């Protein structure tokens, strides 16, 4: 801290152009603020053992990190390989060949089917030249054909950006063309609509915005992120304004009223939500409609495939549900108080084969073969890891022995320098 006396001395010195204070006085003025000479020169010479300990500690950390990273990488690769083998096995044994009769045969033994199926699709932004939109339309058309073959009346498709809403006529043409490839002239009627937009019924604009569930009719509802939380916010604002203007009593606002408004403006609750990504990512899906929805996904899956669609239907048919008045709860989620139950096909890969029975080729052989291959791959990876660790240990021992030999040589040389006549006696 600069004292007032020193400040005044500095100001007087500045007024007289530095002629007021001598060199010794200026040095004495600055000396209290300089570091001590001992801190500049430092302590005694460092210990030679410290760098070796630091080196060994660093190498140990690197070794531990490498082992953990290697084990996790091997686990991920084995899991991906196992799921890929299972998926390819199901894809070979259960291929539809664009034949509705085969698809109907695959689901013939199911005790129930969802009346409303919802899927989450993703636009591949990295695709250039409009290929991402074409792939998205083709996936939607394939899903529509599968649903029509099974007999599902309502299909809702969620795409976060909402690009499908801007191309409803093109979407209708793509789906109609795919249905024609599957059914020929006996294709079912098609209706495509989006919230707050006009619907297309068999290529014509329809003012009727209600979802139809008649036999031989497929209704497709296009959703985006703006139909999720923003809809709840708008509904909350509307109910608050009506309550402030005495048009609606606060006691009249209930869950049934909110559910009815959302179901009328957006859609009702789907029975099954199908995800085609490797993880459970809803990407802003409308949250209100997911209270009692069964969610299904396959780990490490990256595309829209028929075997994933079929496994989802079999998983839904086997899910245990409990009815209570007009609602149904999943046994797992209702007991623990968690959100809707999530079904993962990776934990029970034989669900599809067990449910299908003897309708088509059995999948037990494929599952056993996939399990054997996965176990063999895991054993080889574990053996390679053990060999790698063994080589690292041997290399480390060799380095330690060389260091010890060098230390002995240095000690002998130093002893010879201390006693020059030692070698003559």
Short mmCIF file of C-alpha atoms in Angstrom, two decimals:
data_model
loop_
_atom_site.label_atom_id
_atom_site.label_comp_id
_atom_site.label_asym_id
_atom_site.label_seq_id
_atom_site.Cartn_x
_atom_site.Cartn_y
_atom_site.Cartn_z
CA UNK A 1 0.00 0.00 0.00
CA UNK A 2 1.44 3.40 -1.03
CA UNK A 3 1.61 5.87 1.85
CA UNK A 4 0.61 9.52 1.53
CA UNK A 5 4.16 10.66 2.24
CA UNK A 6 5.52 8.63 -0.62
CA UNK A 7 2.75 9.86 -2.90
CA UNK A 8 3.58 13.48 -2.11
CA UNK A 9 7.28 12.80 -2.66
CA UNK A 10 6.53 11.27 -6.05
CA UNK A 11 4.38 14.25 -7.06
CA UNK A 12 7.13 16.72 -6.03
CA UNK A 13 9.62 14.68 -7.95
CA UNK A 14 7.39 14.78 -11.03
CA UNK A 15 7.01 18.56 -10.75
CA UNK A 16 10.81 19.06 -10.75
CA UNK A 17 11.38 16.60 -13.67
CA UNK A 18 12.95 13.93 -11.50
CA UNK A 19 15.56 16.17 -9.91
CA UNK A 20 14.04 16.14 -6.41
CA UNK A 21 14.97 12.55 -5.40
CA UNK A 22 18.36 11.00 -5.81
CA UNK A 23 19.01 7.47 -7.10
CA UNK A 24 19.43 6.06 -3.59
CA UNK A 25 16.16 7.64 -2.46
CA UNK A 26 14.27 6.28 -5.43
CA UNK A 27 15.73 2.81 -4.79
CA UNK A 28 14.76 2.99 -1.13
CA UNK A 29 11.24 4.08 -2.19
CA UNK A 30 10.74 1.06 -4.47
CA UNK A 31 12.58 -1.53 -2.37
CA UNK A 32 9.61 -2.42 -0.02
CA UNK A 33 7.56 -3.51 -3.04
CA UNK A 34 10.21 -5.81 -4.56
CA UNK A 35 10.30 -9.59 -3.84
CA UNK A 36 12.89 -10.98 -1.49
CA UNK A 37 16.11 -12.32 -3.04
CA UNK A 38 15.57 -15.77 -1.50
CA UNK A 39 12.34 -16.28 -3.42
CA UNK A 40 14.12 -15.38 -6.68
CA UNK A 41 17.14 -17.63 -6.25
CA UNK A 42 14.97 -20.55 -5.12
CA UNK A 43 15.64 -23.38 -2.75
CA UNK A 44 18.26 -26.09 -2.92
CA UNK A 45 18.62 -28.45 -5.87
CA UNK A 46 15.52 -30.64 -6.48
CA UNK A 47 15.44 -34.23 -5.45
CA UNK A 48 16.20 -36.66 -8.26
CA UNK A 49 13.55 -39.15 -7.07
CA UNK A 50 10.63 -36.78 -7.66
CA UNK A 51 10.73 -36.82 -11.52
CA UNK A 52 10.79 -40.63 -11.56
CA UNK A 53 7.76 -40.79 -9.27
CA UNK A 54 5.95 -38.23 -11.40
CA UNK A 55 6.77 -40.19 -14.55
CA UNK A 56 5.56 -43.47 -13.05
CA UNK A 57 2.39 -41.85 -11.75
CA UNK A 58 1.66 -40.37 -15.18
CA UNK A 59 2.25 -43.71 -16.86
CA UNK A 60 -0.05 -45.40 -14.36
CA UNK A 61 -2.82 -42.89 -15.10
CA UNK A 62 -2.34 -43.40 -18.83
CA UNK A 63 -2.44 -47.18 -18.38
CA UNK A 64 -5.65 -47.04 -16.34
CA UNK A 65 -7.28 -44.71 -18.86
CA UNK A 66 -6.21 -46.94 -21.75
CA UNK A 67 -7.54 -50.08 -20.08
CA UNK A 68 -10.90 -48.48 -19.25
CA UNK A 69 -11.22 -46.98 -22.73
CA UNK A 70 -10.29 -50.31 -24.34
CA UNK A 71 -12.77 -52.31 -22.27
CA UNK A 72 -15.58 -49.85 -22.95
CA UNK A 73 -14.77 -49.74 -26.68
CA UNK A 74 -14.75 -53.55 -26.87
CA UNK A 75 -18.09 -53.67 -25.03
CA UNK A 76 -19.67 -51.14 -27.40
CA UNK A 77 -18.37 -52.95 -30.47
CA UNK A 78 -19.55 -56.33 -29.21
CA UNK A 79 -22.96 -54.92 -28.37
CA UNK A 80 -23.29 -53.35 -31.81
CA UNK A 81 -22.17 -56.57 -33.48
CA UNK A 82 -24.62 -58.64 -31.42
CA UNK A 83 -27.56 -56.36 -32.20
CA UNK A 84 -26.57 -56.21 -35.86
CA UNK A 85 -26.53 -60.02 -36.06
CA UNK A 86 -29.93 -60.26 -34.36
CA UNK A 87 -31.39 -57.56 -36.61
CA UNK A 88 -30.05 -59.18 -39.79
CA UNK A 89 -31.36 -62.56 -38.66
CA UNK A 90 -34.86 -61.16 -38.14
CA UNK A 91 -34.62 -59.21 -41.40
CA UNK A 92 -33.84 -62.39 -43.33
CA UNK A 93 -36.40 -64.59 -41.62
CA UNK A 94 -39.17 -61.99 -41.61
CA UNK A 95 -39.14 -60.10 -44.89
CA UNK A 96 -42.43 -58.86 -46.29
CA UNK A 97 -41.54 -58.96 -50.03
CA UNK A 98 -44.08 -56.12 -50.43
CA UNK A 99 -46.86 -58.64 -49.92
CA UNK A 100 -49.67 -57.67 -47.49
CA UNK A 101 -50.55 -61.34 -46.98
CA UNK A 102 -47.12 -62.10 -45.51
CA UNK A 103 -47.35 -59.09 -43.21
CA UNK A 104 -50.78 -60.19 -42.03
CA UNK A 105 -49.40 -63.69 -41.43
CA UNK A 106 -46.65 -62.27 -39.22
CA UNK A 107 -49.18 -60.64 -36.88
CA UNK A 108 -51.90 -63.23 -37.04
CA UNK A 109 -51.08 -64.74 -33.65
CA UNK A 110 -51.10 -61.43 -31.75
CA UNK A 111 -53.88 -61.04 -29.23
CA UNK A 112 -54.11 -57.26 -29.68
CA UNK A 113 -52.86 -54.54 -31.99
CA UNK A 114 -52.57 -50.79 -31.33
CA UNK A 115 -55.37 -48.69 -32.74
CA UNK A 116 -53.10 -45.64 -32.92
CA UNK A 117 -49.44 -46.07 -33.79
CA UNK A 118 -47.06 -43.12 -33.52
CA UNK A 119 -43.51 -42.99 -34.87
CA UNK A 120 -40.64 -40.51 -34.56
CA UNK A 121 -38.71 -39.86 -37.78
CA UNK A 122 -35.69 -37.63 -38.24
CA UNK A 123 -34.68 -35.57 -41.25
CA UNK A 124 -31.06 -36.30 -42.14
CA UNK A 125 -29.70 -32.76 -42.44
CA UNK A 126 -26.32 -33.95 -43.74
CA UNK A 127 -27.95 -35.29 -46.89
CA UNK A 128 -27.44 -32.83 -49.75
CA UNK A 129 -29.43 -32.08 -52.85
CA UNK A 130 -32.82 -32.79 -51.28
CA UNK A 131 -32.00 -36.47 -50.69
CA UNK A 132 -32.85 -36.15 -47.00
CA UNK A 133 -36.47 -35.24 -47.78
CA UNK A 134 -36.76 -38.07 -50.32
CA UNK A 135 -35.49 -40.59 -47.76
CA UNK A 136 -37.93 -39.23 -45.19
CA UNK A 137 -40.85 -39.54 -47.61
CA UNK A 138 -39.83 -43.08 -48.55
CA UNK A 139 -39.65 -44.13 -44.88
CA UNK A 140 -43.07 -42.63 -44.24
CA UNK A 141 -44.51 -44.41 -47.28
CA UNK A 142 -43.08 -47.76 -46.15
CA UNK A 143 -44.52 -47.32 -42.65
CA UNK A 144 -47.89 -46.41 -44.11
CA UNK A 145 -47.91 -49.54 -46.26
CA UNK A 146 -47.01 -51.74 -43.28
CA UNK A 147 -49.74 -50.18 -41.14
CA UNK A 148 -52.30 -50.60 -43.90
CA UNK A 149 -51.29 -54.24 -44.34
CA UNK A 150 -51.60 -54.97 -40.62
CA UNK A 151 -54.87 -53.04 -40.37
CA UNK A 152 -53.82 -50.16 -38.12
CA UNK A 153 -56.29 -47.31 -38.76
CA UNK A 154 -54.30 -44.31 -37.43
CA UNK A 155 -50.63 -43.48 -37.92
CA UNK A 156 -49.13 -40.28 -36.48
CA UNK A 157 -45.67 -39.24 -37.66
CA UNK A 158 -43.59 -36.83 -35.63
CA UNK A 159 -40.77 -34.95 -37.36
CA UNK A 160 -39.18 -32.17 -35.33
CA UNK A 161 -38.67 -29.56 -38.07
CA UNK A 162 -42.17 -29.91 -39.55
CA UNK A 163 -40.94 -30.17 -43.13
CA UNK A 164 -43.58 -32.77 -43.96
CA UNK A 165 -46.32 -30.24 -43.21
CA UNK A 166 -45.01 -28.04 -46.03
CA UNK A 167 -45.17 -30.90 -48.51
CA UNK A 168 -48.52 -32.54 -47.75
CA UNK A 169 -49.48 -33.03 -51.45
CA UNK A 170 -46.09 -34.58 -52.22
CA UNK A 171 -46.40 -36.76 -49.12
CA UNK A 172 -49.83 -37.92 -50.25
CA UNK A 173 -48.50 -38.83 -53.70
CA UNK A 174 -45.55 -40.76 -52.25
CA UNK A 175 -47.74 -42.74 -49.83
CA UNK A 176 -50.35 -43.44 -52.51
CA UNK A 177 -47.68 -44.73 -54.86
CA UNK A 178 -46.32 -47.04 -52.19
CA UNK A 179 -49.79 -48.34 -51.31
CA UNK A 180 -50.37 -49.03 -55.01
CA UNK A 181 -47.12 -51.04 -55.11
CA UNK A 182 -48.30 -53.13 -52.16
CA UNK A 183 -52.05 -53.50 -52.83
CA UNK A 184 -52.49 -52.72 -56.49
CA UNK A 185 -55.97 -51.50 -57.32
CA UNK A 186 -57.38 -52.65 -53.99
CA UNK A 187 -55.42 -50.14 -51.99
CA UNK A 188 -57.18 -48.61 -48.95
CA UNK A 189 -58.34 -45.02 -48.84
CA UNK A 190 -55.82 -42.52 -47.52
CA UNK A 191 -56.20 -39.33 -45.50
CA UNK A 192 -53.26 -37.08 -44.56
CA UNK A 193 -53.71 -34.16 -42.22
CA UNK A 194 -51.84 -31.89 -39.84
CA UNK A 195 -53.06 -29.78 -36.90
CA UNK A 196 -54.63 -26.49 -37.99
CA UNK A 197 -54.21 -27.43 -41.70
CA UNK A 198 -56.56 -28.81 -44.33
CA UNK A 199 -56.52 -32.56 -44.77
CA UNK A 200 -56.04 -34.48 -48.01
CA UNK A 201 -58.42 -37.37 -48.62
CA UNK A 202 -57.47 -39.50 -51.65
CA UNK A 203 -55.72 -36.51 -53.23
CA UNK A 204 -58.57 -34.04 -52.65
CA UNK A 205 -58.73 -31.28 -50.05
CA UNK A 206 -61.13 -32.24 -47.26
CA UNK A 207 -62.56 -29.93 -44.63
CA UNK A 208 -63.15 -32.82 -42.24
CA UNK A 209 -60.26 -32.84 -39.79
CA UNK A 210 -61.36 -35.80 -37.66
CA UNK A 211 -59.29 -38.97 -37.73
CA UNK A 212 -61.17 -41.86 -39.25
CA UNK A 213 -60.67 -45.41 -38.09
CA UNK A 214 -62.81 -47.31 -40.59
CA UNK A 215 -61.70 -50.61 -42.09
CA UNK A 216 -59.73 -50.21 -45.28
CA UNK A 217 -58.90 -46.61 -44.40
CA UNK A 218 -55.59 -45.17 -43.20
CA UNK A 219 -55.35 -41.78 -41.51
CA UNK A 220 -51.92 -40.17 -41.23
CA UNK A 221 -51.33 -37.25 -38.88
CA UNK A 222 -48.20 -35.12 -39.33
CA UNK A 223 -46.75 -33.55 -36.17
CA UNK A 224 -43.84 -31.25 -35.39
CA UNK A 225 -42.22 -29.60 -32.38
CA UNK A 226 -44.68 -26.67 -32.47
CA UNK A 227 -47.49 -29.11 -31.62
CA UNK A 228 -45.86 -30.05 -28.31
CA UNK A 229 -45.13 -27.71 -25.41
CA UNK A 230 -46.18 -24.60 -27.31
CA UNK A 231 -49.68 -26.03 -27.61
CA UNK A 232 -49.87 -26.49 -23.84
CA UNK A 233 -48.65 -22.92 -23.35
CA UNK A 234 -51.27 -21.53 -25.74
CA UNK A 235 -54.02 -23.56 -24.10
CA UNK A 236 -52.94 -22.34 -20.65
CA UNK A 237 -53.02 -18.73 -21.81
CA UNK A 238 -56.45 -19.20 -23.37
CA UNK A 239 -57.91 -20.77 -20.23
CA UNK A 240 -56.37 -18.03 -18.07
CA UNK A 241 -57.85 -15.27 -20.24
CA UNK A 242 -61.27 -16.92 -20.25
CA UNK A 243 -61.11 -17.25 -16.47
CA UNK A 244 -60.17 -13.57 -16.06
CA UNK A 245 -63.05 -12.49 -18.29
CA UNK A 246 -65.50 -14.65 -16.28
CA UNK A 247 -66.22 -16.80 -19.34
CA UNK A 248 -64.98 -19.89 -17.57
CA UNK A 249 -64.99 -20.74 -13.90
CA UNK A 250 -61.67 -21.94 -12.43
CA UNK A 251 -63.48 -24.88 -10.88
CA UNK A 252 -64.46 -26.04 -14.38
CA UNK A 253 -60.83 -26.42 -15.45
CA UNK A 254 -59.92 -30.08 -15.00
CA UNK A 255 -57.76 -32.75 -16.54
CA UNK A 256 -60.71 -34.00 -18.57
CA UNK A 257 -61.22 -30.55 -20.07
CA UNK A 258 -57.53 -30.17 -20.94
CA UNK A 259 -57.41 -33.67 -22.39
CA UNK A 260 -60.47 -33.03 -24.51
CA UNK A 261 -59.11 -29.72 -25.84
CA UNK A 262 -55.72 -31.19 -26.70
CA UNK A 263 -57.25 -34.28 -28.27
CA UNK A 264 -59.49 -32.10 -30.42
CA UNK A 265 -56.79 -29.65 -31.49
CA UNK A 266 -53.83 -32.05 -31.88
CA UNK A 267 -54.58 -35.74 -31.40
CA UNK A 268 -55.46 -38.35 -28.84
CA UNK A 269 -53.09 -40.57 -26.94
CA UNK A 270 -51.32 -43.15 -29.11
CA UNK A 271 -51.19 -46.73 -27.89
CA UNK A 272 -47.64 -47.36 -29.11
CA UNK A 273 -44.75 -45.00 -29.83
CA UNK A 274 -42.04 -46.46 -32.07
CA UNK A 275 -38.54 -45.03 -32.16
CA UNK A 276 -36.12 -46.00 -34.91
CA UNK A 277 -33.05 -44.39 -33.33
CA UNK A 278 -30.41 -46.09 -31.18
CA UNK A 279 -31.54 -44.25 -28.03
CA UNK A 280 -34.79 -43.01 -26.52
CA UNK A 281 -34.86 -39.42 -27.81
CA UNK A 282 -38.32 -37.89 -28.12
CA UNK A 283 -36.98 -34.66 -29.72
CA UNK A 284 -39.79 -32.49 -28.35
CA UNK A 285 -42.66 -34.94 -28.91
CA UNK A 286 -45.98 -33.67 -27.46
CA UNK A 287 -45.66 -34.63 -23.78
CA UNK A 288 -49.36 -34.70 -22.87
CA UNK A 289 -50.06 -37.60 -25.22
CA UNK A 290 -47.36 -39.81 -23.68
CA UNK A 291 -48.90 -40.40 -20.29
CA UNK A 292 -50.03 -43.97 -21.00
CA UNK A 293 -48.15 -44.71 -24.21
CA UNK A 294 -45.98 -47.79 -24.65
CA UNK A 295 -42.55 -46.74 -25.99
CA UNK A 296 -40.45 -49.19 -27.99
CA UNK A 297 -36.97 -48.93 -29.46
CA UNK A 298 -34.12 -51.22 -30.49
CA UNK A 299 -30.61 -50.44 -29.30
CA UNK A 300 -28.02 -49.54 -31.95
CA UNK A 301 -30.67 -49.35 -34.66
CA UNK A 302 -30.28 -46.50 -37.14
CA UNK A 303 -32.88 -47.01 -39.85
CA UNK A 304 -36.57 -47.64 -40.55
CA UNK A 305 -36.76 -51.42 -40.91
CA UNK A 306 -39.64 -53.85 -41.08
CA UNK A 307 -38.22 -56.15 -38.41
CA UNK A 308 -38.20 -53.25 -35.89
CA UNK A 309 -41.81 -52.47 -36.76
CA UNK A 310 -42.79 -56.12 -36.34
CA UNK A 311 -40.93 -56.54 -33.05
CA UNK A 312 -42.68 -53.44 -31.72
CA UNK A 313 -46.09 -54.96 -32.47
CA UNK A 314 -45.12 -58.22 -30.77
CA UNK A 315 -43.78 -56.36 -27.75
CA UNK A 316 -47.01 -54.35 -27.49
CA UNK A 317 -49.09 -57.53 -27.72
CA UNK A 318 -47.16 -59.04 -24.81
CA UNK A 319 -47.17 -55.90 -22.62
CA UNK A 320 -49.18 -56.29 -19.41
CA UNK A 321 -51.83 -53.58 -19.06
CA UNK A 322 -54.31 -52.85 -16.31
CA UNK A 323 -57.58 -51.15 -17.08
CA UNK A 324 -59.11 -48.69 -14.62
CA UNK A 325 -62.33 -47.07 -15.89
CA UNK A 326 -61.36 -45.36 -19.15
CA UNK A 327 -57.58 -45.45 -18.66
CA UNK A 328 -55.02 -48.22 -18.74
CA UNK A 329 -51.74 -48.31 -16.83
CA UNK A 330 -48.64 -50.29 -17.45
CA UNK A 331 -47.82 -52.56 -14.55
CA UNK A 332 -44.18 -51.48 -14.33
CA UNK A 333 -44.72 -47.75 -14.59
CA UNK A 334 -47.80 -47.57 -12.38
CA UNK A 335 -46.10 -49.47 -9.56
CA UNK A 336 -43.00 -47.26 -9.51
CA UNK A 337 -44.64 -43.98 -10.42
CA UNK A 338 -42.32 -43.47 -13.40
CA UNK A 339 -43.23 -42.11 -16.86
CA UNK A 340 -44.52 -44.44 -19.58
CA UNK A 341 -42.79 -47.78 -19.74
CA UNK A 342 -40.08 -48.22 -22.34
CA UNK A 343 -39.72 -51.57 -24.05
CA UNK A 344 -36.28 -52.51 -25.31
CA UNK A 345 -35.91 -55.38 -27.73
CA UNK A 346 -32.30 -55.92 -26.86
CA UNK A 347 -33.10 -57.42 -23.46
CA UNK A 348 -35.44 -60.09 -24.94
CA UNK A 349 -34.31 -60.79 -28.50
CA UNK A 350 -36.51 -63.90 -28.77
CA UNK A 351 -39.79 -62.06 -28.16
CA UNK A 352 -40.69 -62.04 -31.85
CA UNK A 353 -39.89 -65.67 -32.40
CA UNK A 354 -41.80 -66.81 -29.30
CA UNK A 355 -44.89 -64.83 -30.25
CA UNK A 356 -44.88 -65.82 -33.91
CA UNK A 357 -44.77 -69.50 -33.10
CA UNK A 358 -44.68 -71.80 -36.11
CA UNK A 359 -46.26 -69.39 -38.56
CA UNK A 360 -43.01 -68.86 -40.43
CA UNK A 361 -39.38 -70.02 -40.10
CA UNK A 362 -38.37 -70.29 -36.42
CA UNK A 363 -35.86 -67.77 -35.14
CA UNK A 364 -34.42 -69.83 -32.28
CA UNK A 365 -31.58 -71.10 -34.48
CA UNK A 366 -30.72 -67.58 -35.57
CA UNK A 367 -30.79 -66.30 -32.01
CA UNK A 368 -28.58 -69.18 -30.80
CA UNK A 369 -26.15 -68.62 -33.67
CA UNK A 370 -26.01 -64.90 -32.87
CA UNK A 371 -25.42 -65.65 -29.20
CA UNK A 372 -22.62 -68.11 -30.00
CA UNK A 373 -20.93 -65.66 -32.36
CA UNK A 374 -21.25 -62.86 -29.82
CA UNK A 375 -19.79 -65.04 -27.04
CA UNK A 376 -16.89 -66.10 -29.28
CA UNK A 377 -16.17 -62.50 -30.23
CA UNK A 378 -16.26 -61.48 -26.58
CA UNK A 379 -13.84 -64.30 -25.66
CA UNK A 380 -11.39 -63.29 -28.41
CA UNK A 381 -11.57 -59.64 -27.32
CA UNK A 382 -10.95 -60.61 -23.68
CA UNK A 383 -7.99 -62.79 -24.69
CA UNK A 384 -6.47 -59.98 -26.76
CA UNK A 385 -6.92 -57.61 -23.82
CA UNK A 386 -5.13 -60.02 -21.47
CA UNK A 387 -2.26 -60.43 -23.93
CA UNK A 388 -1.99 -56.68 -24.29
CA UNK A 389 -1.84 -56.20 -20.51
CA UNK A 390 0.76 -58.96 -20.23
CA UNK A 391 2.98 -57.29 -22.83
CA UNK A 392 2.66 -53.97 -21.05
CA UNK A 393 3.68 -55.53 -17.70
CA UNK A 394 6.70 -57.24 -19.27
CA UNK A 395 7.77 -54.03 -20.95
CA UNK A 396 7.43 -52.13 -17.69
CA UNK A 397 9.53 -54.74 -15.82
CA UNK A 398 12.21 -54.54 -18.48
CA UNK A 399 12.35 -50.75 -18.19
CA UNK A 400 12.64 -50.97 -14.39
CA UNK A 401 15.47 -53.51 -14.66
CA UNK A 402 17.35 -51.30 -17.13
CA UNK A 403 16.98 -48.31 -14.80
CA UNK A 404 18.30 -50.35 -11.88
CA UNK A 405 21.32 -51.53 -13.94
CA UNK A 406 22.09 -47.97 -14.94
CA UNK A 407 21.89 -46.86 -11.32
CA UNK A 408 24.33 -49.60 -10.27
CA UNK A 409 26.77 -48.61 -13.01
CA UNK A 410 26.58 -44.95 -12.01
CA UNK A 411 27.17 -45.88 -8.36
CA UNK A 412 30.23 -47.96 -9.29
CA UNK A 413 31.64 -45.15 -11.39
CA UNK A 414 31.16 -42.68 -8.56
CA UNK A 415 32.90 -45.00 -6.09
CA UNK A 416 35.83 -45.35 -8.51
CA UNK A 417 36.19 -41.59 -8.73
CA UNK A 418 36.24 -41.22 -4.95
CA UNK A 419 39.07 -43.76 -4.49
CA UNK A 420 41.41 -43.75 -7.55
CA UNK A 421 43.69 -46.46 -6.04
CA UNK A 422 40.85 -48.85 -5.30
CA UNK A 423 41.30 -50.76 -8.50
CA UNK A 424 44.97 -51.58 -7.83
CA UNK A 425 44.43 -53.53 -4.57
#
